[in-house]
PDB file of C-alpha atoms and ligand atoms in Angstrom:
ATOM      1  CA  TYR A   1     -75.902  -6.645 -70.687  1.00  0.00           C
ATOM      2  CA  THR A   2     -72.743  -8.260 -70.105  1.00  0.00           C
ATOM      3  CA  MET A   3     -72.961  -6.906 -66.290  1.00  0.00           C
ATOM      4  CA  HIS A   4     -76.546  -9.289 -66.849  1.00  0.00           C
ATOM      5  CA  THR A   5     -75.454 -12.779 -67.182  1.00  0.00           C
ATOM      6  CA  LYS A   6     -75.539 -14.916 -64.103  1.00  0.00           C
ATOM      7  CA  ALA A   7     -79.116 -13.189 -63.251  1.00  0.00           C
ATOM      8  CA  ARG A   8     -80.238 -14.786 -66.635  1.00  0.00           C
ATOM      9  CA  THR A   9     -79.321 -18.225 -65.946  1.00  0.00           C
ATOM     10  CA  LEU A  10     -81.846 -20.831 -66.488  1.00  0.00           C
ATOM     11  CA  GLU A  11     -82.190 -23.213 -63.419  1.00  0.00           C
ATOM     12  CA  TYR A  12     -83.189 -20.675 -60.316  1.00  0.00           C
ATOM     13  CA  PRO A  13     -80.504 -21.511 -57.263  1.00  0.00           C
ATOM     14  CA  CYS A  14     -81.493 -23.878 -54.632  1.00  0.00           C
ATOM     15  CA  SER A  15     -84.565 -24.096 -56.077  1.00  0.00           C
ATOM     16  CA  ASN A  16     -86.107 -26.520 -58.537  1.00  0.00           C
ATOM     17  CA  VAL A  17     -87.372 -23.651 -60.857  1.00  0.00           C
ATOM     18  CA  LYS A  18     -86.737 -23.288 -64.305  1.00  0.00           C
ATOM     19  CA  LYS A  19     -86.796 -19.755 -65.434  1.00  0.00           C
ATOM     20  CA  PHE A  20     -88.037 -18.038 -68.946  1.00  0.00           C
ATOM     21  CA  PRO A  21     -85.502 -17.532 -71.265  1.00  0.00           C
ATOM     22  CA  VAL A  22     -84.274 -14.205 -71.559  1.00  0.00           C
ATOM     23  CA  ALA A  23     -81.526 -14.665 -75.245  1.00  0.00           C
ATOM     24  CA  SER A  24     -78.835 -11.312 -74.420  1.00  0.00           C
ATOM     25  CA  GLU A  25     -80.440  -9.205 -77.256  1.00  0.00           C
ATOM     26  CA  PHE A  26     -83.772  -9.365 -74.990  1.00  0.00           C
ATOM     27  CA  ALA A  27     -82.565  -8.297 -72.232  1.00  0.00           C
ATOM     28  CA  ASN A  28     -83.277  -4.722 -72.191  1.00  0.00           C
ATOM     29  CA  TRP A  29     -86.171  -3.616 -71.416  1.00  0.00           C
ATOM     30  CA  ASN A  30     -86.640  -1.131 -74.476  1.00  0.00           C
ATOM     31  CA  VAL A  31     -86.235  -3.877 -76.925  1.00  0.00           C
ATOM     32  CA  PRO A  32     -90.110  -5.646 -77.317  1.00  0.00           C
ATOM     33  CA  PHE A  33     -91.029  -8.934 -76.325  1.00  0.00           C
ATOM     34  CA  PRO A  34     -93.973 -10.108 -76.775  1.00  0.00           C
ATOM     35  CA  GLU A  35     -93.477 -13.552 -75.925  1.00  0.00           C
ATOM     36  CA  TYR A  36     -92.344 -12.737 -72.546  1.00  0.00           C
ATOM     37  CA  LYS A  37     -93.625 -15.036 -70.067  1.00  0.00           C
ATOM     38  CA  PRO A  38     -91.368 -14.870 -66.971  1.00  0.00           C
ATOM     39  CA  VAL A  39     -91.787 -17.827 -63.937  1.00  0.00           C
ATOM     40  CA  ASP A  40     -93.231 -15.750 -60.962  1.00  0.00           C
ATOM     41  CA  TYR A  41     -91.450 -17.298 -57.880  1.00  0.00           C
ATOM     42  CA  THR A  42     -90.916 -16.285 -54.071  1.00  0.00           C
ATOM     43  CA  SER A  43     -89.325 -19.254 -51.998  1.00  0.00           C
ATOM     44  CA  GLU A  44     -91.408 -20.213 -49.419  1.00  0.00           C
ATOM     45  CA  HIS A  45     -88.855 -18.942 -46.924  1.00  0.00           C
ATOM     46  CA  ILE A  46     -89.003 -15.673 -47.659  1.00  0.00           C
ATOM     47  CA  LEU A  47     -93.148 -15.815 -48.158  1.00  0.00           C
ATOM     48  CA  GLN A  48     -92.713 -16.791 -43.896  1.00  0.00           C
ATOM     49  CA  MET A  49     -91.454 -13.302 -43.312  1.00  0.00           C
ATOM     50  CA  PRO A  50     -87.717 -13.821 -41.733  1.00  0.00           C
ATOM     51  CA  PRO A  51     -87.027 -10.611 -40.239  1.00  0.00           C
ATOM     52  CA  TYR A  52     -85.524  -9.337 -43.383  1.00  0.00           C
ATOM     53  CA  ALA A  53     -87.870 -10.001 -45.917  1.00  0.00           C
ATOM     54  CA  ASP A  54     -90.898  -7.384 -47.142  1.00  0.00           C
ATOM     55  CA  PRO A  55     -94.454  -8.311 -46.866  1.00  0.00           C
ATOM     56  CA  ASP A  56     -95.608  -9.813 -50.259  1.00  0.00           C
ATOM     57  CA  ILE A  57     -97.236  -6.383 -51.642  1.00  0.00           C
ATOM     58  CA  ARG A  58     -98.922  -8.173 -54.319  1.00  0.00           C
ATOM     59  CA  LYS A  59    -101.316 -10.113 -52.040  1.00  0.00           C
ATOM     60  CA  GLY A  60    -102.540  -6.491 -50.939  1.00  0.00           C
ATOM     61  CA  PRO A  61    -101.248  -3.300 -49.770  1.00  0.00           C
ATOM     62  CA  ALA A  62     -98.894  -3.826 -46.607  1.00  0.00           C
ATOM     63  CA  LYS A  63     -99.627  -1.515 -43.075  1.00  0.00           C
ATOM     64  CA  VAL A  64     -97.063   0.741 -43.971  1.00  0.00           C
ATOM     65  CA  PRO A  65     -96.559   1.525 -47.685  1.00  0.00           C
ATOM     66  CA  LEU A  66     -93.140   0.419 -48.870  1.00  0.00           C
ATOM     67  CA  LYS A  67     -90.510   3.699 -49.758  1.00  0.00           C
ATOM     68  CA  PHE A  68     -89.115   3.288 -53.067  1.00  0.00           C
ATOM     69  CA  ASN A  69     -85.912   4.787 -54.071  1.00  0.00           C
ATOM     70  CA  ALA A  70     -85.913   6.514 -50.994  1.00  0.00           C
ATOM     71  CA  LEU A  71     -84.200   5.457 -47.259  1.00  0.00           C
ATOM     72  CA  ASP A  72     -87.052   3.279 -45.768  1.00  0.00           C
ATOM     73  CA  THR A  73     -87.104   3.888 -41.902  1.00  0.00           C
ATOM     74  CA  THR A  74     -90.523   1.815 -41.043  1.00  0.00           C
ATOM     75  CA  TYR A  75     -88.518  -1.240 -42.455  1.00  0.00           C
ATOM     76  CA  ASN A  76     -84.710  -0.248 -41.895  1.00  0.00           C
ATOM     77  CA  THR A  77     -83.591  -0.325 -45.044  1.00  0.00           C
ATOM     78  CA  ASP A  78     -82.084   1.662 -47.538  1.00  0.00           C
ATOM     79  CA  ARG A  79     -84.603   1.455 -50.694  1.00  0.00           C
ATOM     80  CA  LYS A  80     -81.929   3.546 -52.948  1.00  0.00           C
ATOM     81  CA  SER A  81     -80.363   1.600 -55.843  1.00  0.00           C
ATOM     82  CA  TYR A  82     -76.559   2.811 -56.443  1.00  0.00           C
ATOM     83  CA  THR A  83     -77.934   2.381 -60.490  1.00  0.00           C
ATOM     84  CA  GLY A  84     -80.140   5.455 -60.437  1.00  0.00           C
ATOM     85  CA  GLU A  85     -83.581   6.062 -60.357  1.00  0.00           C
ATOM     86  CA  TYR A  86     -85.540   2.346 -60.200  1.00  0.00           C
ATOM     87  CA  LYS A  87     -89.196   1.989 -62.434  1.00  0.00           C
ATOM     88  CA  VAL A  88     -91.777   1.197 -60.133  1.00  0.00           C
ATOM     89  CA  VAL A  89     -94.414  -0.434 -62.445  1.00  0.00           C
ATOM     90  CA  GLN A  90     -97.875  -1.975 -61.177  1.00  0.00           C
ATOM     91  CA  GLY A  91     -96.467  -1.554 -57.617  1.00  0.00           C
ATOM     92  CA  VAL A  92     -93.266  -3.182 -57.993  1.00  0.00           C
ATOM     93  CA  PRO A  93     -89.932  -2.309 -58.734  1.00  0.00           C
ATOM     94  CA  ARG A  94     -88.447  -3.179 -61.746  1.00  0.00           C
ATOM     95  CA  ASN A  95     -84.830  -4.211 -62.440  1.00  0.00           C
ATOM     96  CA  PRO A  96     -82.538  -1.331 -63.509  1.00  0.00           C
ATOM     97  CA  VAL A  97     -80.468  -3.967 -66.184  1.00  0.00           C
ATOM     98  CA  GLY A  98     -83.090  -5.807 -67.481  1.00  0.00           C
ATOM     99  CA  ARG A  99     -85.146  -8.920 -67.440  1.00  0.00           C
ATOM    100  CA  THR A 100     -83.947 -12.077 -65.841  1.00  0.00           C
ATOM    101  CA  GLY A 101     -87.015 -14.566 -66.789  1.00  0.00           C
ATOM    102  CA  MET A 102     -88.333 -14.141 -63.425  1.00  0.00           C
ATOM    103  CA  ILE A 103     -90.637 -12.287 -61.275  1.00  0.00           C
ATOM    104  CA  GLY A 104     -91.497 -12.406 -57.567  1.00  0.00           C
ATOM    105  CA  ARG A 105     -88.339 -12.119 -55.363  1.00  0.00           C
ATOM    106  CA  GLY A 106     -86.662 -15.376 -55.481  1.00  0.00           C
ATOM    107  CA  TRP A 107     -84.885 -16.105 -52.754  1.00  0.00           C
ATOM    108  CA  LEU A 108     -84.072 -12.170 -52.058  1.00  0.00           C
ATOM    109  CA  GLY A 109     -85.893 -10.808 -49.116  1.00  0.00           C
ATOM    110  CA  ARG A 110     -86.345  -7.084 -50.508  1.00  0.00           C
ATOM    111  CA  TRP A 111     -88.255  -6.217 -52.926  1.00  0.00           C
ATOM    112  CA  GLY A 112     -86.122  -3.846 -55.199  1.00  0.00           C
ATOM    113  CA  PRO A 113     -81.836  -3.823 -54.031  1.00  0.00           C
ATOM    114  CA  ASN A 114     -81.105  -5.869 -51.772  1.00  0.00           C
ATOM    115  CA  HIS A 115     -77.679  -4.463 -49.940  1.00  0.00           C
ATOM    116  CA  ALA A 116     -74.393  -6.108 -49.729  1.00  0.00           C
ATOM    117  CA  ALA A 117     -71.340  -5.227 -48.538  1.00  0.00           C
ATOM    118  CA  ASP A 118     -67.863  -6.869 -50.453  1.00  0.00           C
ATOM    119  CA  PRO A 119     -64.720  -7.118 -48.627  1.00  0.00           C
ATOM    120  CA  VAL A 120     -61.960  -7.109 -50.730  1.00  0.00           C
ATOM    121  CA  VAL A 121     -59.027  -8.086 -49.166  1.00  0.00           C
ATOM    122  CA  THR A 122     -55.280  -8.313 -50.488  1.00  0.00           C
ATOM    123  CA  ARG A 123     -51.615  -8.959 -50.175  1.00  0.00           C
ATOM    124  CA  TRP A 124     -48.370  -9.229 -52.524  1.00  0.00           C
ATOM    125  CA  LYS A 125     -47.778 -12.933 -53.532  1.00  0.00           C
ATOM    126  CA  ARG A 126     -44.634 -13.855 -52.626  1.00  0.00           C
ATOM    127  CA  SER A 127     -41.440 -16.355 -52.651  1.00  0.00           C
ATOM    128  CA  SER A 128     -40.681 -18.589 -49.738  1.00  0.00           C
ATOM    129  CA  SER A 129     -37.999 -16.301 -49.398  1.00  0.00           C
ATOM    130  CA  GLY A 130     -40.161 -12.950 -49.364  1.00  0.00           C
ATOM    131  CA  GLU A 131     -39.887 -11.721 -52.334  1.00  0.00           C
ATOM    132  CA  LYS A 132     -42.836 -10.141 -54.462  1.00  0.00           C
ATOM    133  CA  VAL A 133     -43.606 -12.686 -57.506  1.00  0.00           C
ATOM    134  CA  MET A 134     -43.521 -10.609 -60.756  1.00  0.00           C
ATOM    135  CA  LYS A 135     -45.455 -11.987 -64.109  1.00  0.00           C
ATOM    136  CA  GLU A 136     -44.879  -9.719 -67.192  1.00  0.00           C
ATOM    137  CA  GLY A 137     -42.849  -7.008 -65.273  1.00  0.00           C
ATOM    138  CA  LYS A 138     -45.953  -6.672 -63.180  1.00  0.00           C
ATOM    139  CA  PRO A 139     -46.011  -8.038 -58.942  1.00  0.00           C
ATOM    140  CA  VAL A 140     -48.965 -10.618 -58.300  1.00  0.00           C
ATOM    141  CA  LEU A 141     -51.777  -9.602 -56.195  1.00  0.00           C
ATOM    142  CA  GLU A 142     -53.341 -12.362 -53.715  1.00  0.00           C
ATOM    143  CA  ILE A 143     -57.258 -12.023 -52.467  1.00  0.00           C
ATOM    144  CA  VAL A 144     -59.183 -13.833 -49.852  1.00  0.00           C
ATOM    145  CA  ALA A 145     -61.571 -16.031 -51.820  1.00  0.00           C
ATOM    146  CA  ILE A 146     -64.419 -18.264 -49.927  1.00  0.00           C
ATOM    147  CA  GLN A 147     -66.452 -21.513 -50.947  1.00  0.00           C
ATOM    148  CA  ARG A 148     -70.198 -20.720 -51.132  1.00  0.00           C
ATOM    149  CA  ARG A 149     -71.916 -23.101 -49.169  1.00  0.00           C
ATOM    150  CA  ASP A 150     -75.346 -23.092 -51.264  1.00  0.00           C
ATOM    151  CA  CYS A 151     -73.547 -23.100 -54.855  1.00  0.00           C
ATOM    152  CA  LYS A 152     -69.816 -24.435 -53.579  1.00  0.00           C
ATOM    153  CA  GLU A 153     -68.849 -21.259 -56.191  1.00  0.00           C
ATOM    154  CA  TRP A 154     -65.196 -19.455 -55.117  1.00  0.00           C
ATOM    155  CA  ALA A 155     -66.409 -15.539 -54.615  1.00  0.00           C
ATOM    156  CA  LEU A 156     -65.930 -12.552 -52.320  1.00  0.00           C
ATOM    157  CA  PRO A 157     -66.554 -12.843 -48.284  1.00  0.00           C
ATOM    158  CA  GLY A 158     -69.630 -10.621 -48.796  1.00  0.00           C
ATOM    159  CA  GLY A 159     -72.841 -10.381 -46.926  1.00  0.00           C
ATOM    160  CA  MET A 160     -76.156  -8.728 -46.706  1.00  0.00           C
ATOM    161  CA  VAL A 161     -76.338  -5.614 -44.612  1.00  0.00           C
ATOM    162  CA  ASP A 162     -78.855  -6.236 -42.141  1.00  0.00           C
ATOM    163  CA  PRO A 163     -81.709  -4.242 -41.417  1.00  0.00           C
ATOM    164  CA  GLY A 164     -80.389  -0.763 -39.752  1.00  0.00           C
ATOM    165  CA  ASP A 165     -76.784  -1.994 -39.819  1.00  0.00           C
ATOM    166  CA  THR A 166     -73.855  -0.167 -41.862  1.00  0.00           C
ATOM    167  CA  VAL A 167     -72.027  -0.834 -44.937  1.00  0.00           C
ATOM    168  CA  THR A 168     -68.615  -0.539 -43.038  1.00  0.00           C
ATOM    169  CA  ASN A 169     -69.467  -2.853 -40.306  1.00  0.00           C
ATOM    170  CA  THR A 170     -71.002  -5.090 -42.492  1.00  0.00           C
ATOM    171  CA  LEU A 171     -67.647  -5.395 -44.507  1.00  0.00           C
ATOM    172  CA  LYS A 172     -65.828  -6.534 -40.853  1.00  0.00           C
ATOM    173  CA  LYS A 173     -68.781  -8.559 -39.946  1.00  0.00           C
ATOM    174  CA  GLU A 174     -68.654 -10.567 -43.179  1.00  0.00           C
ATOM    175  CA  PHE A 175     -65.279 -11.513 -43.277  1.00  0.00           C
ATOM    176  CA  GLY A 176     -65.103 -12.224 -39.638  1.00  0.00           C
ATOM    177  CA  GLU A 177     -67.982 -14.642 -40.039  1.00  0.00           C
ATOM    178  CA  GLU A 178     -67.082 -16.145 -43.520  1.00  0.00           C
ATOM    179  CA  ALA A 179     -63.124 -16.078 -43.504  1.00  0.00           C
ATOM    180  CA  LEU A 180     -62.060 -16.118 -39.747  1.00  0.00           C
ATOM    181  CA  ASN A 181     -65.168 -18.255 -38.395  1.00  0.00           C
ATOM    182  CA  SER A 182     -65.301 -15.500 -35.212  1.00  0.00           C
ATOM    183  CA  LEU A 183     -68.696 -16.756 -34.509  1.00  0.00           C
ATOM    184  CA  GLU A 184     -67.510 -20.392 -33.369  1.00  0.00           C
ATOM    185  CA  VAL A 185     -64.670 -19.366 -31.760  1.00  0.00           C
ATOM    186  CA  SER A 186     -63.627 -18.857 -27.997  1.00  0.00           C
ATOM    187  CA  PRO A 187     -65.350 -15.720 -26.661  1.00  0.00           C
ATOM    188  CA  GLU A 188     -61.318 -14.147 -26.254  1.00  0.00           C
ATOM    189  CA  GLU A 189     -60.283 -15.499 -29.622  1.00  0.00           C
ATOM    190  CA  ASN A 190     -63.407 -13.506 -31.404  1.00  0.00           C
ATOM    191  CA  LYS A 191     -62.257 -10.369 -29.007  1.00  0.00           C
ATOM    192  CA  ARG A 192     -58.394 -10.656 -30.341  1.00  0.00           C
ATOM    193  CA  ILE A 193     -60.141 -11.296 -34.279  1.00  0.00           C
ATOM    194  CA  GLN A 194     -63.186  -7.666 -33.401  1.00  0.00           C
ATOM    195  CA  GLU A 195     -59.795  -5.879 -32.152  1.00  0.00           C
ATOM    196  CA  HIS A 196     -57.551  -6.399 -34.653  1.00  0.00           C
ATOM    197  CA  LEU A 197     -60.437  -6.067 -37.628  1.00  0.00           C
ATOM    198  CA  GLU A 198     -61.273  -2.913 -36.116  1.00  0.00           C
ATOM    199  CA  HIS A 199     -57.545  -1.831 -37.049  1.00  0.00           C
ATOM    200  CA  LEU A 200     -57.350  -3.145 -40.162  1.00  0.00           C
ATOM    201  CA  PHE A 201     -60.683  -2.379 -41.586  1.00  0.00           C
ATOM    202  CA  HIS A 202     -59.852   1.330 -40.848  1.00  0.00           C
ATOM    203  CA  HIS A 203     -58.289   2.033 -44.675  1.00  0.00           C
ATOM    204  CA  GLY A 204     -60.203   0.811 -47.201  1.00  0.00           C
ATOM    205  CA  THR A 205     -60.579   2.002 -50.528  1.00  0.00           C
ATOM    206  CA  LEU A 206     -63.513   1.767 -52.080  1.00  0.00           C
ATOM    207  CA  VAL A 207     -63.765  -0.618 -55.742  1.00  0.00           C
ATOM    208  CA  PHE A 208     -67.578  -0.497 -56.552  1.00  0.00           C
ATOM    209  CA  GLN A 209     -70.991   0.024 -55.804  1.00  0.00           C
ATOM    210  CA  GLY A 210     -73.385  -0.979 -57.788  1.00  0.00           C
ATOM    211  CA  TYR A 211     -75.402  -3.638 -59.203  1.00  0.00           C
ATOM    212  CA  ILE A 212     -74.435  -7.199 -58.784  1.00  0.00           C
ATOM    213  CA  ASP A 213     -74.724  -9.571 -61.658  1.00  0.00           C
ATOM    214  CA  ASP A 214     -76.325 -12.623 -59.097  1.00  0.00           C
ATOM    215  CA  PRO A 215     -77.878 -15.557 -59.847  1.00  0.00           C
ATOM    216  CA  ARG A 216     -80.716 -14.751 -57.458  1.00  0.00           C
ATOM    217  CA  ASN A 217     -82.125 -11.580 -59.063  1.00  0.00           C
ATOM    218  CA  THR A 218     -85.335 -11.298 -60.488  1.00  0.00           C
ATOM    219  CA  ASP A 219     -86.956  -8.749 -62.200  1.00  0.00           C
ATOM    220  CA  ASN A 220     -88.653  -7.459 -58.921  1.00  0.00           C
ATOM    221  CA  ALA A 221     -85.832  -7.891 -56.447  1.00  0.00           C
ATOM    222  CA  TRP A 222     -82.133  -7.633 -57.132  1.00  0.00           C
ATOM    223  CA  MET A 223     -78.627  -7.389 -55.638  1.00  0.00           C
ATOM    224  CA  GLU A 224     -76.765  -4.296 -55.040  1.00  0.00           C
ATOM    225  CA  SER A 225     -73.547  -3.481 -53.190  1.00  0.00           C
ATOM    226  CA  GLN A 226     -70.514  -1.866 -52.141  1.00  0.00           C
ATOM    227  CA  ALA A 227     -67.073  -3.379 -52.444  1.00  0.00           C
ATOM    228  CA  VAL A 228     -64.095  -1.988 -49.864  1.00  0.00           C
ATOM    229  CA  ASN A 229     -60.216  -2.951 -50.788  1.00  0.00           C
ATOM    230  CA  PHE A 230     -58.776  -3.075 -47.505  1.00  0.00           C
ATOM    231  CA  HIS A 231     -54.690  -3.999 -48.860  1.00  0.00           C
ATOM    232  CA  ASP A 232     -52.061  -5.487 -46.328  1.00  0.00           C
ATOM    233  CA  ASP A 233     -48.619  -3.821 -48.405  1.00  0.00           C
ATOM    234  CA  SER A 234     -46.229  -5.313 -45.880  1.00  0.00           C
ATOM    235  CA  GLY A 235     -48.086  -8.544 -45.827  1.00  0.00           C
ATOM    236  CA  ASN A 236     -47.536  -8.875 -42.094  1.00  0.00           C
ATOM    237  CA  ALA A 237     -51.094  -7.145 -40.633  1.00  0.00           C
ATOM    238  CA  PHE A 238     -52.615 -10.451 -41.890  1.00  0.00           C
ATOM    239  CA  ASN A 239     -50.551 -13.288 -40.415  1.00  0.00           C
ATOM    240  CA  LYS A 240     -52.005 -12.378 -37.124  1.00  0.00           C
ATOM    241  CA  PHE A 241     -54.683 -14.272 -38.111  1.00  0.00           C
ATOM    242  CA  THR A 242     -55.342 -17.973 -39.516  1.00  0.00           C
ATOM    243  CA  LEU A 243     -58.000 -17.945 -42.302  1.00  0.00           C
ATOM    244  CA  GLN A 244     -60.689 -20.940 -41.300  1.00  0.00           C
ATOM    245  CA  ALA A 245     -64.334 -20.633 -43.366  1.00  0.00           C
ATOM    246  CA  GLY A 246     -67.634 -20.375 -41.376  1.00  0.00           C
ATOM    247  CA  ASP A 247     -71.410 -19.211 -41.404  1.00  0.00           C
ATOM    248  CA  ASP A 248     -72.135 -19.888 -45.092  1.00  0.00           C
ATOM    249  CA  ALA A 249     -68.491 -20.132 -46.300  1.00  0.00           C
ATOM    250  CA  GLN A 250     -66.958 -24.139 -46.429  1.00  0.00           C
ATOM    251  CA  HIS A 251     -63.880 -22.827 -47.633  1.00  0.00           C
ATOM    252  CA  VAL A 252     -61.436 -20.216 -47.437  1.00  0.00           C
ATOM    253  CA  LYS A 253     -58.034 -19.354 -49.152  1.00  0.00           C
ATOM    254  CA  TRP A 254     -55.654 -16.410 -50.723  1.00  0.00           C
ATOM    255  CA  VAL A 255     -56.079 -17.154 -54.155  1.00  0.00           C
ATOM    256  CA  GLU A 256     -53.955 -15.452 -56.786  1.00  0.00           C
ATOM    257  CA  VAL A 257     -55.384 -13.052 -58.937  1.00  0.00           C
ATOM    258  CA  SER A 258     -55.735 -12.946 -62.825  1.00  0.00           C
ATOM    259  CA  HIS A 259     -57.928 -12.993 -65.484  1.00  0.00           C
ATOM    260  CA  GLU A 260     -58.304 -17.154 -65.227  1.00  0.00           C
ATOM    261  CA  LEU A 261     -60.032 -16.457 -61.570  1.00  0.00           C
ATOM    262  CA  ARG A 262     -63.813 -17.680 -61.819  1.00  0.00           C
ATOM    263  CA  LEU A 263     -65.475 -15.984 -59.204  1.00  0.00           C
ATOM    264  CA  TYR A 264     -69.382 -16.024 -58.517  1.00  0.00           C
ATOM    265  CA  ALA A 265     -71.458 -13.310 -59.673  1.00  0.00           C
ATOM    266  CA  ASN A 266     -69.537 -11.126 -61.582  1.00  0.00           C
ATOM    267  CA  HIS A 267     -66.802 -10.388 -58.374  1.00  0.00           C
ATOM    268  CA  LEU A 268     -64.502 -10.865 -60.803  1.00  0.00           C
ATOM    269  CA  ASP A 269     -65.182  -7.561 -62.110  1.00  0.00           C
ATOM    270  CA  LEU A 270     -64.544  -6.248 -58.749  1.00  0.00           C
ATOM    271  CA  VAL A 271     -61.273  -7.999 -58.338  1.00  0.00           C
ATOM    272  CA  LYS A 272     -60.344  -6.741 -61.875  1.00  0.00           C
ATOM    273  CA  GLU A 273     -60.836  -3.427 -60.568  1.00  0.00           C
ATOM    274  CA  VAL A 274     -58.343  -3.707 -57.526  1.00  0.00           C
ATOM    275  CA  ALA A 275     -55.248  -5.459 -59.830  1.00  0.00           C
ATOM    276  CA  MET A 276     -56.077  -1.914 -62.046  1.00  0.00           C
ATOM    277  CA  GLN A 277     -55.595   0.280 -59.396  1.00  0.00           C
ATOM    278  CA  HIS A 278     -52.523  -1.616 -58.074  1.00  0.00           C
ATOM    279  CA  ASN A 279     -50.849  -1.864 -61.353  1.00  0.00           C
ATOM    280  CA  ALA A 280     -50.958  -5.635 -60.445  1.00  0.00           C
ATOM    281  CA  TYR A 281     -50.623  -8.552 -62.664  1.00  0.00           C
ATOM    282  CA  TRP A 282     -53.969  -9.408 -64.262  1.00  0.00           C
TER     283      TRP A 282
HETATM  284  C1  LIG B   1     -73.421 -11.037 -53.704  1.00  0.00           C
HETATM  285  O1  LIG B   1     -73.963 -11.991 -52.280  1.00  0.00           O
HETATM  286  C2  LIG B   1     -72.542 -10.046 -52.948  1.00  0.00           C
HETATM  287  O2  LIG B   1     -71.909  -9.655 -53.775  1.00  0.00           O
HETATM  288  C3  LIG B   1     -72.508 -10.917 -51.669  1.00  0.00           C
HETATM  289  O3  LIG B   1     -70.736 -11.233 -52.394  1.00  0.00           O
HETATM  290  C4  LIG B   1     -73.585 -12.259 -51.537  1.00  0.00           C
HETATM  291  C5  LIG B   1     -74.312 -11.667 -50.422  1.00  0.00           C
HETATM  292  O4  LIG B   1     -75.245 -12.692 -50.030  1.00  0.00           O
HETATM  293  P1  LIG B   1     -75.097 -13.543 -48.956  1.00  0.00           P
HETATM  294  O5  LIG B   1     -73.603 -14.087 -49.160  1.00  0.00           O
HETATM  295  O6  LIG B   1     -75.700 -13.319 -47.950  1.00  0.00           O
HETATM  296  O7  LIG B   1     -75.929 -15.086 -49.432  1.00  0.00           O
HETATM  297  O8  LIG B   1     -74.475 -10.758 -54.503  1.00  0.00           O
HETATM  298 MG1  LIG B   2     -72.454 -13.999 -44.364  1.00  0.00          MG
HETATM  299 MG1  LIG B   3     -72.402 -14.456 -47.997  1.00  0.00          MG
END
């Protein structure tokens, strides 16, 4: 249950809501916890049903029932979990990792898994003369990190897979929006960005697919993501871009990869995996 820490944070993000405290030994559903009284919260915004949000199925049956553990074409969303088959208890999905202290959906639109994609863009850290910087005999990696506007924490420039969209497209789209400000540059510059992204994001290595220990998770709705590494070995490819934060990111920069880095949710676990794959300093 180390992967289920941020999801048990007492203060629910962007709200005044305090969750029911769940100590780590009670996170596991198999451990009896008769005192457990999770708070029930779904944000007003989600209840107003933006296009990516599900109906409130506890209020009454949806016009078309949601298909859990399946590709749900009616709602244009994949409700399968990377973790395997999840339980549906009294009509609502149950968090496959454990108790969070909250039922309902909080800030998440979907019941069950909410799918995201996280691009991990890397290059070697180099000195001004172009030599790879070494530490403890290993080359040092750098990643593109953004500062989230919502909680101010540094994170991978990831985002939700829109209804009907693919993970591959989401990786490019979110990197463009959050790290290159593609939504606000001129149409010509945007065209240039899209062409480069198409090229650079052609060869990626799958790093992770699974549960994300996101502070927005609840007992009935949680984040899952696929993280893909795009590595610029020569260090020339990303020189064609100027990093510029946009959309839900307020800052963007290259940061040195090491165990000392602190990132949103369990993003550091994903980055560590990348460092291991490249045999880089950690
Ligand atoms: C995290 O939240 C995912 O790993 C991804 O980075 C992000 C997606 O949510 P938004 O950035 O769209 O809020 O759980
Ligand atoms: Mg985004
Ligand atoms: Mg995002």
